[in-house]
Amino acid sequence: MMGNFLLGVGATLLALGVFGYLAFRLFRRGPLTFAIEDFYTHVVDGDVGPFVRDVQADVPHAQECRLDDRLSCSIRDAVQSHNQAGRPDCNVLLLSGGGQWGAYGAGLFDTLSRNSANELALNDVGVITGISTGSLQTLMLMVALDPKQTPEMRRFALDRLVWGYSPKRESEVVKHTKMIGVPVYGSAAGTAPLRKRIVEALMPGGDTRLIEAIGESSIEGFAGFVEAERGVFRYADIKELVNAAPNAAAAAEALAAAAMASSAMPVFHQQLRIAGSNGKALALYDGGVRRSVFFDRAMAAVDAEVREQMKGHALAKVADGVTQDAFVKDYEATAPSVYVVRNGPTARKPDATLNTKSGPLRNGQRGYDLLVNESEIGAIAALRLNNPYGRIMLTSADRYDTFPSDVGENFKKDEMFKPAFMARLRDLGRHKAERPEGPWWPLSKIDGV
């Protein structure tokens, strides 16, 4: 009798195991793969920066500093433009990750543009870098902030930006099977809908004007991501991806590939792979895994070029009796302004229920939120390490749940893209753009000056 019982239990467990294996094989998503000819020709490894290089001094084959790539050259040009008479100013815009929180940035730039005389939401931007949702914003803002484009074209780009962050249903962006489905599906969300939505945002109804404007932009744009195999932070040159493509449709696919690589958060999103000319498909992760803004290269390059520009300034020679205060003022005047958009809050809301309720998904989500938040604000604060005295202006989606608004909803649960919440975030962008003190505030200089 006992033998039959054990045999039955064994058979049941075997059946469940076989069922689970078949379910996993049948329902798992596998990677979403792009095939983009010459994609990696327009991608370079990011420099970790001088301080991280010091930390990794004993690491064999650690990364070496390179300042001859397009991003560093763009930063150098920005500083030189800032300091040469007769040339337009050239500031830097850094866009963080944040998923659906990117609706804040969309509402912010849309309103700043509408309230300007020429549809320019922010003047004198020469370089834009984006991570995750920030990479999607970069594509549109390279046109929307380009003074060489017509006001009508800038408005068109902003309308596509707002459209991208205005889904009617979450399913228009991702196929969300939630964290509980990870063991079966391999991720919490499939991203095939996102691929389609990015292409539609760039080429609505097949219209190629926006793609062409990105390729012709006077603004340099870069999207950052992490190569899974080596764990190295990399970034793609947006204009090169467009101008090297055989046609507008291929360019849109290349831009979608770069933006989705920058947004492919492990476990949460379906794995993203991009195959280049050799056919080898590399797995790429959300750039926010390593850093939320390009603080290392952009800021180190700004600092190096500013000090080079200051060599001829009498005030640069602090040792010759010039006061530190005068040096700081000269540095600030020489450096271009840096604008940082934190597409999300900088602090997590208290959750007292965690003291009375438990569970791996709930605790895991809370831990993830806290770690990401610390990574985001730490990366922004670290901007000061490489640029001690320049003007750094920040805006964030803080106060999303307390500012006066009757638009949408000010809460979300486990939705990745909740339309009503995104509507509230867009309205928060409007609110901060229109409040008397404006949306930006400065980061303190490194010595408090």
Short mmCIF file of C-alpha atoms in Angstrom, two decimals:
data_model
loop_
_atom_site.label_atom_id
_atom_site.label_comp_id
_atom_site.label_asym_id
_atom_site.label_seq_id
_atom_site.Cartn_x
_atom_site.Cartn_y
_atom_site.Cartn_z
CA MET A 1 0.00 0.00 0.00
CA MET A 2 2.77 2.41 0.99
CA GLY A 3 4.73 1.41 -2.11
CA ASN A 4 1.78 2.25 -4.34
CA PHE A 5 1.39 5.58 -2.56
CA LEU A 6 5.04 6.49 -3.04
CA LEU A 7 4.87 5.35 -6.63
CA GLY A 8 1.85 7.61 -7.17
CA VAL A 9 3.62 10.56 -5.56
CA GLY A 10 6.67 9.95 -7.72
CA ALA A 11 4.57 9.76 -10.86
CA THR A 12 2.79 12.98 -9.92
CA LEU A 13 6.05 14.81 -9.29
CA LEU A 14 7.46 13.53 -12.57
CA ALA A 15 4.33 14.66 -14.42
CA LEU A 16 4.55 18.09 -12.82
CA GLY A 17 8.21 18.33 -13.73
CA VAL A 18 7.53 17.36 -17.33
CA PHE A 19 4.62 19.82 -17.48
CA GLY A 20 6.77 22.60 -16.05
CA TYR A 21 9.57 21.89 -18.52
CA LEU A 22 7.18 21.82 -21.47
CA ALA A 23 5.49 25.02 -20.27
CA PHE A 24 8.88 26.71 -19.96
CA ARG A 25 9.90 25.59 -23.45
CA LEU A 26 6.54 26.56 -24.91
CA PHE A 27 5.91 29.93 -23.27
CA ARG A 28 9.34 31.41 -22.64
CA ARG A 29 9.93 34.44 -24.82
CA GLY A 30 13.56 34.08 -25.68
CA PRO A 31 15.50 37.13 -26.81
CA LEU A 32 14.22 39.92 -29.01
CA THR A 33 16.85 40.20 -31.73
CA PHE A 34 17.74 42.95 -34.19
CA ALA A 35 19.99 42.48 -37.22
CA ILE A 36 21.57 45.87 -37.95
CA GLU A 37 24.39 45.98 -40.49
CA ASP A 38 27.46 47.84 -39.16
CA PHE A 39 25.70 48.62 -35.87
CA TYR A 40 28.82 48.20 -33.75
CA THR A 41 30.84 50.41 -36.08
CA HIS A 42 29.00 53.29 -34.43
CA VAL A 43 29.36 52.05 -30.85
CA VAL A 44 32.30 52.69 -28.50
CA ASP A 45 33.20 51.59 -24.98
CA GLY A 46 32.55 54.21 -22.35
CA ASP A 47 35.42 55.44 -20.22
CA VAL A 48 34.93 54.59 -16.54
CA GLY A 49 36.44 57.90 -15.46
CA PRO A 50 39.54 58.72 -13.40
CA PHE A 51 38.14 57.77 -10.00
CA VAL A 52 36.85 54.36 -11.04
CA ARG A 53 40.15 53.73 -12.81
CA ASP A 54 41.88 54.35 -9.48
CA VAL A 55 39.58 51.86 -7.77
CA GLN A 56 40.33 49.30 -10.50
CA ALA A 57 44.08 49.95 -10.54
CA ASP A 58 44.85 46.34 -9.65
CA VAL A 59 42.45 44.81 -12.18
CA PRO A 60 44.25 43.04 -15.06
CA HIS A 61 43.37 44.57 -18.45
CA ALA A 62 41.33 47.35 -16.85
CA GLN A 63 39.87 49.93 -19.21
CA GLU A 64 42.08 52.80 -20.30
CA CYS A 65 40.97 56.36 -20.84
CA ARG A 66 40.13 57.38 -24.40
CA LEU A 67 39.29 60.93 -25.32
CA ASP A 68 39.25 60.63 -29.11
CA ASP A 69 35.72 59.30 -29.66
CA ARG A 70 32.74 61.31 -30.86
CA LEU A 71 31.30 62.01 -27.41
CA SER A 72 34.54 63.41 -26.01
CA CYS A 73 35.14 65.41 -29.18
CA SER A 74 31.59 66.74 -28.92
CA ILE A 75 32.19 67.83 -25.34
CA ARG A 76 35.45 69.53 -26.36
CA ASP A 77 33.61 71.35 -29.14
CA ALA A 78 30.92 72.39 -26.67
CA VAL A 79 33.46 74.02 -24.36
CA GLN A 80 35.23 75.73 -27.24
CA SER A 81 31.94 77.05 -28.61
CA HIS A 82 31.08 78.37 -25.17
CA ASN A 83 34.31 80.36 -25.08
CA GLN A 84 34.66 81.72 -28.62
CA ALA A 85 33.07 84.99 -29.63
CA GLY A 86 30.65 84.78 -32.49
CA ARG A 87 29.85 81.08 -31.99
CA PRO A 88 26.56 79.85 -30.52
CA ASP A 89 26.70 78.56 -26.97
CA CYS A 90 26.81 74.79 -26.59
CA ASN A 91 25.47 73.21 -23.41
CA VAL A 92 25.02 69.58 -22.36
CA LEU A 93 21.75 67.75 -21.55
CA LEU A 94 21.86 64.45 -19.63
CA LEU A 95 18.68 62.34 -19.54
CA SER A 96 18.31 59.58 -16.95
CA GLY A 97 16.39 56.33 -17.11
CA GLY A 98 13.02 55.70 -15.50
CA GLY A 99 10.65 53.76 -17.78
CA GLN A 100 7.16 55.23 -17.61
CA TRP A 101 8.54 58.07 -15.48
CA GLY A 102 9.88 59.47 -18.76
CA ALA A 103 6.40 60.94 -19.18
CA TYR A 104 7.62 63.64 -16.78
CA GLY A 105 10.37 64.71 -19.17
CA ALA A 106 7.93 64.62 -22.08
CA GLY A 107 5.50 66.95 -20.29
CA LEU A 108 8.33 69.21 -19.16
CA PHE A 109 9.88 69.81 -22.58
CA ASP A 110 6.50 70.03 -24.28
CA THR A 111 5.41 72.83 -21.95
CA LEU A 112 8.75 74.65 -22.01
CA SER A 113 8.50 74.63 -25.79
CA ARG A 114 4.90 75.88 -25.87
CA ASN A 115 5.83 78.74 -23.54
CA SER A 116 8.81 79.84 -25.63
CA ALA A 117 8.73 82.26 -28.53
CA ASN A 118 10.29 79.87 -31.04
CA GLU A 119 9.33 76.35 -29.85
CA LEU A 120 12.79 75.92 -28.25
CA ALA A 121 12.28 74.29 -24.86
CA LEU A 122 15.94 74.76 -23.92
CA ASN A 123 18.46 77.02 -25.63
CA ASP A 124 22.02 76.30 -26.72
CA VAL A 125 22.10 72.52 -26.30
CA GLY A 126 24.90 70.92 -28.30
CA VAL A 127 25.18 67.44 -26.78
CA ILE A 128 22.49 65.08 -25.42
CA THR A 129 23.08 61.73 -23.72
CA GLY A 130 20.32 59.34 -22.74
CA ILE A 131 19.96 56.15 -20.72
CA SER A 132 16.95 53.82 -20.95
CA THR A 133 13.84 56.00 -21.22
CA GLY A 134 16.24 58.93 -21.63
CA SER A 135 17.55 57.39 -24.84
CA LEU A 136 14.02 57.49 -26.28
CA GLN A 137 13.76 61.14 -25.32
CA THR A 138 17.15 61.85 -26.89
CA LEU A 139 15.90 60.80 -30.33
CA MET A 140 13.12 63.38 -30.30
CA LEU A 141 14.98 66.14 -28.44
CA MET A 142 17.83 66.11 -30.97
CA VAL A 143 15.24 67.68 -33.29
CA ALA A 144 13.03 69.50 -30.78
CA LEU A 145 16.01 71.42 -29.31
CA ASP A 146 17.80 72.02 -32.61
CA PRO A 147 17.68 75.74 -33.50
CA LYS A 148 18.43 74.91 -37.15
CA GLN A 149 15.08 73.13 -37.48
CA THR A 150 11.92 75.06 -38.24
CA PRO A 151 9.51 75.73 -35.36
CA GLU A 152 7.03 73.42 -37.12
CA MET A 153 9.57 70.59 -37.20
CA ARG A 154 10.48 71.11 -33.57
CA ARG A 155 6.78 70.95 -32.66
CA PHE A 156 6.39 67.77 -34.72
CA ALA A 157 9.23 66.11 -32.79
CA LEU A 158 7.74 67.12 -29.44
CA ASP A 159 4.31 65.87 -30.46
CA ARG A 160 5.88 62.48 -31.25
CA LEU A 161 7.67 62.55 -27.89
CA VAL A 162 4.41 63.18 -26.04
CA TRP A 163 2.64 60.54 -28.13
CA GLY A 164 5.28 58.00 -27.15
CA TYR A 165 4.50 58.59 -23.47
CA SER A 166 0.72 58.63 -23.91
CA PRO A 167 -0.35 55.00 -24.42
CA LYS A 168 -4.02 54.17 -24.01
CA ARG A 169 -3.18 50.70 -22.67
CA GLU A 170 -0.08 49.14 -21.15
CA SER A 171 -0.22 46.45 -23.83
CA GLU A 172 0.70 49.10 -26.42
CA VAL A 173 4.16 49.26 -24.82
CA VAL A 174 4.89 45.84 -23.30
CA LYS A 175 3.30 42.43 -22.85
CA HIS A 176 3.33 42.48 -19.06
CA THR A 177 3.12 39.02 -17.48
CA LYS A 178 4.45 40.37 -14.16
CA MET A 179 7.20 39.12 -11.88
CA ILE A 180 5.29 35.99 -10.93
CA GLY A 181 5.55 34.84 -14.55
CA VAL A 182 9.36 35.17 -14.73
CA PRO A 183 10.07 31.45 -14.10
CA VAL A 184 7.91 30.54 -17.10
CA TYR A 185 8.42 33.46 -19.48
CA GLY A 186 11.98 34.34 -18.56
CA SER A 187 11.10 37.99 -17.95
CA ALA A 188 8.33 40.10 -16.49
CA ALA A 189 7.48 41.69 -19.84
CA GLY A 190 7.85 41.03 -23.55
CA THR A 191 9.05 44.06 -25.49
CA ALA A 192 7.91 43.37 -29.05
CA PRO A 193 5.17 46.04 -28.66
CA LEU A 194 7.82 48.57 -27.61
CA ARG A 195 9.81 47.89 -30.75
CA LYS A 196 6.74 48.63 -32.85
CA ARG A 197 5.89 51.74 -30.83
CA ILE A 198 9.35 53.28 -31.14
CA VAL A 199 9.35 52.84 -34.91
CA GLU A 200 5.85 54.34 -35.12
CA ALA A 201 6.97 57.29 -32.98
CA LEU A 202 9.87 57.90 -35.36
CA MET A 203 7.99 57.25 -38.61
CA PRO A 204 4.27 57.87 -38.07
CA GLY A 205 2.43 56.38 -41.01
CA GLY A 206 5.74 56.00 -42.86
CA ASP A 207 6.57 59.73 -42.63
CA THR A 208 10.39 59.99 -42.83
CA ARG A 209 10.79 63.66 -41.86
CA LEU A 210 11.79 63.01 -38.26
CA ILE A 211 14.39 60.40 -39.21
CA GLU A 212 15.92 62.82 -41.72
CA ALA A 213 15.94 65.63 -39.15
CA ILE A 214 17.75 63.45 -36.61
CA GLY A 215 20.45 62.66 -39.17
CA GLU A 216 20.85 66.35 -39.98
CA SER A 217 20.67 67.66 -36.41
CA SER A 218 23.23 70.18 -35.20
CA ILE A 219 23.06 68.39 -31.82
CA GLU A 220 25.18 65.34 -31.06
CA GLY A 221 23.22 62.51 -29.43
CA PHE A 222 24.31 59.30 -27.68
CA ALA A 223 22.44 56.32 -26.18
CA GLY A 224 24.15 54.22 -23.51
CA PHE A 225 23.84 50.50 -22.72
CA VAL A 226 25.79 47.61 -21.19
CA GLU A 227 27.26 44.69 -23.12
CA ALA A 228 26.28 41.60 -21.15
CA GLU A 229 29.26 39.45 -22.18
CA ARG A 230 31.96 41.83 -20.91
CA GLY A 231 29.91 43.90 -18.49
CA VAL A 232 31.21 47.04 -20.22
CA PHE A 233 29.26 50.27 -20.56
CA ARG A 234 29.01 51.34 -24.22
CA TYR A 235 27.21 53.99 -26.22
CA ALA A 236 25.99 54.48 -29.75
CA ASP A 237 26.27 57.59 -31.89
CA ILE A 238 22.69 58.42 -32.90
CA LYS A 239 23.44 60.49 -36.00
CA GLU A 240 25.92 57.94 -37.33
CA LEU A 241 23.29 55.18 -37.01
CA VAL A 242 20.90 57.25 -39.11
CA ASN A 243 23.35 58.46 -41.74
CA ALA A 244 24.92 55.03 -42.28
CA ALA A 245 21.55 53.32 -42.85
CA PRO A 246 20.53 52.54 -46.45
CA ASN A 247 17.09 54.09 -45.99
CA ALA A 248 14.81 55.70 -43.42
CA ALA A 249 13.12 52.42 -42.43
CA ALA A 250 16.50 50.83 -41.71
CA ALA A 251 17.52 53.93 -39.76
CA ALA A 252 14.38 53.69 -37.62
CA GLU A 253 15.19 50.04 -36.85
CA ALA A 254 18.74 50.98 -35.88
CA LEU A 255 17.49 53.74 -33.57
CA ALA A 256 14.92 51.40 -32.05
CA ALA A 257 17.68 48.83 -31.47
CA ALA A 258 19.88 51.35 -29.66
CA ALA A 259 17.03 52.70 -27.55
CA MET A 260 15.81 49.22 -26.61
CA ALA A 261 19.35 48.10 -25.76
CA SER A 262 19.52 51.08 -23.44
CA SER A 263 16.17 50.06 -21.88
CA ALA A 264 16.58 46.26 -21.57
CA MET A 265 16.47 45.87 -17.79
CA PRO A 266 17.40 42.24 -16.95
CA VAL A 267 14.57 40.06 -15.58
CA PHE A 268 12.04 42.85 -15.97
CA HIS A 269 12.38 43.08 -19.76
CA GLN A 270 12.85 40.45 -22.42
CA GLN A 271 16.51 39.98 -23.30
CA LEU A 272 17.67 42.21 -26.16
CA ARG A 273 20.29 41.15 -28.68
CA ILE A 274 21.71 43.03 -31.66
CA ALA A 275 23.62 41.30 -34.44
CA GLY A 276 26.04 43.41 -36.44
CA SER A 277 27.95 42.75 -39.65
CA ASN A 278 29.53 39.50 -38.45
CA GLY A 279 26.15 38.04 -37.57
CA LYS A 280 27.05 37.51 -33.90
CA ALA A 281 24.19 38.68 -31.71
CA LEU A 282 25.40 40.34 -28.51
CA ALA A 283 23.12 40.60 -25.48
CA LEU A 284 22.77 44.18 -24.27
CA TYR A 285 21.36 45.50 -21.00
CA ASP A 286 19.77 48.69 -19.74
CA GLY A 287 22.52 51.29 -19.39
CA GLY A 288 21.12 52.22 -16.00
CA VAL A 289 22.50 48.93 -14.70
CA ARG A 290 25.89 50.65 -14.68
CA ARG A 291 25.11 54.36 -14.57
CA SER A 292 22.04 56.55 -14.93
CA VAL A 293 23.73 59.46 -16.69
CA PHE A 294 26.97 59.70 -18.67
CA PHE A 295 28.56 61.41 -15.70
CA ASP A 296 32.04 59.98 -16.09
CA ARG A 297 32.99 60.78 -19.68
CA ALA A 298 30.92 63.91 -20.12
CA MET A 299 32.01 65.55 -16.89
CA ALA A 300 35.65 64.48 -17.08
CA ALA A 301 35.84 65.78 -20.64
CA VAL A 302 34.22 69.07 -19.63
CA ASP A 303 36.68 69.50 -16.76
CA ALA A 304 39.73 68.67 -18.90
CA GLU A 305 38.70 71.03 -21.67
CA VAL A 306 37.72 73.82 -19.27
CA ARG A 307 41.13 73.68 -17.59
CA GLU A 308 42.79 73.71 -21.01
CA GLN A 309 40.79 76.80 -21.95
CA MET A 310 41.70 78.44 -18.64
CA LYS A 311 45.46 78.04 -19.06
CA GLY A 312 45.67 81.43 -20.67
CA HIS A 313 43.51 83.08 -18.03
CA ALA A 314 45.27 85.04 -15.33
CA LEU A 315 42.67 83.82 -12.85
CA ALA A 316 43.57 80.18 -13.51
CA LYS A 317 46.85 80.52 -11.63
CA VAL A 318 45.64 80.16 -8.06
CA ALA A 319 49.19 79.64 -6.81
CA ASP A 320 50.16 83.12 -8.04
CA GLY A 321 47.97 84.82 -5.49
CA VAL A 322 44.58 84.56 -7.18
CA THR A 323 41.88 83.69 -4.67
CA GLN A 324 39.99 80.40 -4.78
CA ASP A 325 36.75 82.32 -5.15
CA ALA A 326 38.06 84.05 -8.28
CA PHE A 327 39.21 80.70 -9.68
CA VAL A 328 35.78 79.19 -9.09
CA LYS A 329 34.05 82.08 -10.83
CA ASP A 330 36.39 81.84 -13.81
CA TYR A 331 35.82 78.09 -14.02
CA GLU A 332 32.05 78.53 -13.97
CA ALA A 333 32.24 81.17 -16.68
CA THR A 334 34.41 78.92 -18.86
CA ALA A 335 32.38 75.70 -18.51
CA PRO A 336 29.17 75.15 -20.49
CA SER A 337 26.02 74.56 -18.49
CA VAL A 338 24.94 70.99 -17.83
CA TYR A 339 21.23 70.18 -17.51
CA VAL A 340 20.19 66.90 -15.89
CA VAL A 341 16.70 65.38 -16.06
CA ARG A 342 15.97 62.73 -13.46
CA ASN A 343 13.02 60.91 -15.01
CA GLY A 344 11.69 59.77 -11.66
CA PRO A 345 11.73 60.67 -7.97
CA THR A 346 14.89 60.94 -5.89
CA ALA A 347 13.40 59.28 -2.78
CA ARG A 348 11.10 56.29 -2.31
CA LYS A 349 7.79 56.61 -0.49
CA PRO A 350 7.57 54.99 2.97
CA ASP A 351 5.88 51.57 2.99
CA ALA A 352 4.92 50.56 6.54
CA THR A 353 3.18 47.39 5.33
CA LEU A 354 6.61 45.80 4.81
CA ASN A 355 6.86 45.58 8.61
CA THR A 356 3.77 43.37 8.80
CA LYS A 357 3.69 41.56 5.45
CA SER A 358 6.32 39.52 3.71
CA GLY A 359 6.96 37.62 0.50
CA PRO A 360 9.78 37.24 -2.00
CA LEU A 361 8.18 39.32 -4.75
CA ARG A 362 7.22 42.18 -2.46
CA ASN A 363 10.58 42.29 -0.72
CA GLY A 364 12.48 41.82 -3.95
CA GLN A 365 10.62 44.71 -5.62
CA ARG A 366 11.26 46.99 -2.65
CA GLY A 367 14.95 46.09 -2.61
CA TYR A 368 15.20 46.71 -6.35
CA ASP A 369 13.50 50.10 -6.01
CA LEU A 370 15.82 51.20 -3.22
CA LEU A 371 18.97 50.07 -5.02
CA VAL A 372 17.96 51.76 -8.27
CA ASN A 373 17.09 54.96 -6.44
CA GLU A 374 20.47 55.06 -4.69
CA SER A 375 22.25 54.34 -7.97
CA GLU A 376 20.37 57.13 -9.74
CA ILE A 377 20.90 59.86 -7.16
CA GLY A 378 24.48 58.74 -6.51
CA ALA A 379 25.32 59.01 -10.19
CA ILE A 380 23.83 62.50 -10.39
CA ALA A 381 25.61 63.65 -7.22
CA ALA A 382 28.88 62.24 -8.61
CA LEU A 383 28.68 64.69 -11.50
CA ARG A 384 30.38 67.11 -9.15
CA LEU A 385 33.45 64.92 -8.72
CA ASN A 386 34.57 65.51 -12.29
CA ASN A 387 33.18 69.01 -12.72
CA PRO A 388 33.71 70.80 -9.40
CA TYR A 389 32.60 74.34 -10.26
CA GLY A 390 30.60 74.35 -13.48
CA ARG A 391 26.89 75.15 -13.59
CA ILE A 392 24.89 71.91 -13.17
CA MET A 393 21.10 72.27 -13.17
CA LEU A 394 18.77 69.44 -12.13
CA THR A 395 15.08 68.65 -12.41
CA SER A 396 13.24 65.57 -11.14
CA ALA A 397 9.78 64.02 -10.89
CA ASP A 398 9.60 64.53 -7.12
CA ARG A 399 6.24 65.86 -5.79
CA TYR A 400 4.38 63.75 -8.35
CA ASP A 401 1.90 62.69 -5.64
CA THR A 402 1.44 66.07 -3.93
CA PHE A 403 1.40 68.78 -6.61
CA PRO A 404 -2.04 70.28 -7.43
CA SER A 405 -3.59 68.35 -10.33
CA ASP A 406 -6.78 66.54 -11.24
CA VAL A 407 -5.20 64.81 -14.26
CA GLY A 408 -4.88 61.03 -14.25
CA GLU A 409 -3.85 59.19 -11.07
CA ASN A 410 -0.95 59.85 -8.69
CA PHE A 411 -0.28 56.22 -7.80
CA LYS A 412 0.69 52.97 -9.45
CA LYS A 413 1.00 49.39 -8.24
CA ASP A 414 3.02 46.96 -10.31
CA GLU A 415 2.16 48.46 -13.70
CA MET A 416 5.17 49.11 -15.91
CA PHE A 417 3.28 51.60 -18.09
CA LYS A 418 0.08 52.85 -16.49
CA PRO A 419 -1.68 55.37 -18.78
CA ALA A 420 -3.40 57.29 -15.96
CA PHE A 421 -0.15 57.57 -13.98
CA MET A 422 1.77 58.68 -17.05
CA ALA A 423 -0.85 61.38 -17.66
CA ARG A 424 -0.22 62.66 -14.14
CA LEU A 425 3.53 62.68 -14.78
CA ARG A 426 3.10 64.66 -18.00
CA ASP A 427 1.05 67.15 -16.01
CA LEU A 428 3.80 67.31 -13.38
CA GLY A 429 6.20 68.31 -16.16
CA ARG A 430 3.77 71.06 -17.16
CA HIS A 431 3.44 72.20 -13.55
CA LYS A 432 7.17 72.47 -12.92
CA ALA A 433 7.77 74.23 -16.22
CA GLU A 434 5.15 76.85 -15.29
CA ARG A 435 5.83 77.34 -11.58
CA PRO A 436 7.43 80.70 -10.65
CA GLU A 437 10.83 79.24 -9.73
CA GLY A 438 10.93 77.11 -12.86
CA PRO A 439 11.82 73.42 -13.15
CA TRP A 440 15.61 73.59 -12.59
CA TRP A 441 17.74 74.00 -9.47
CA PRO A 442 21.55 74.03 -9.17
CA LEU A 443 23.84 71.41 -7.63
CA SER A 444 26.15 72.91 -5.00
CA LYS A 445 29.76 73.40 -6.00
CA ILE A 446 32.12 70.85 -4.59
CA ASP A 447 33.43 73.06 -1.79
CA GLY A 448 30.11 74.74 -1.12
CA VAL A 449 31.08 77.96 -2.89
#
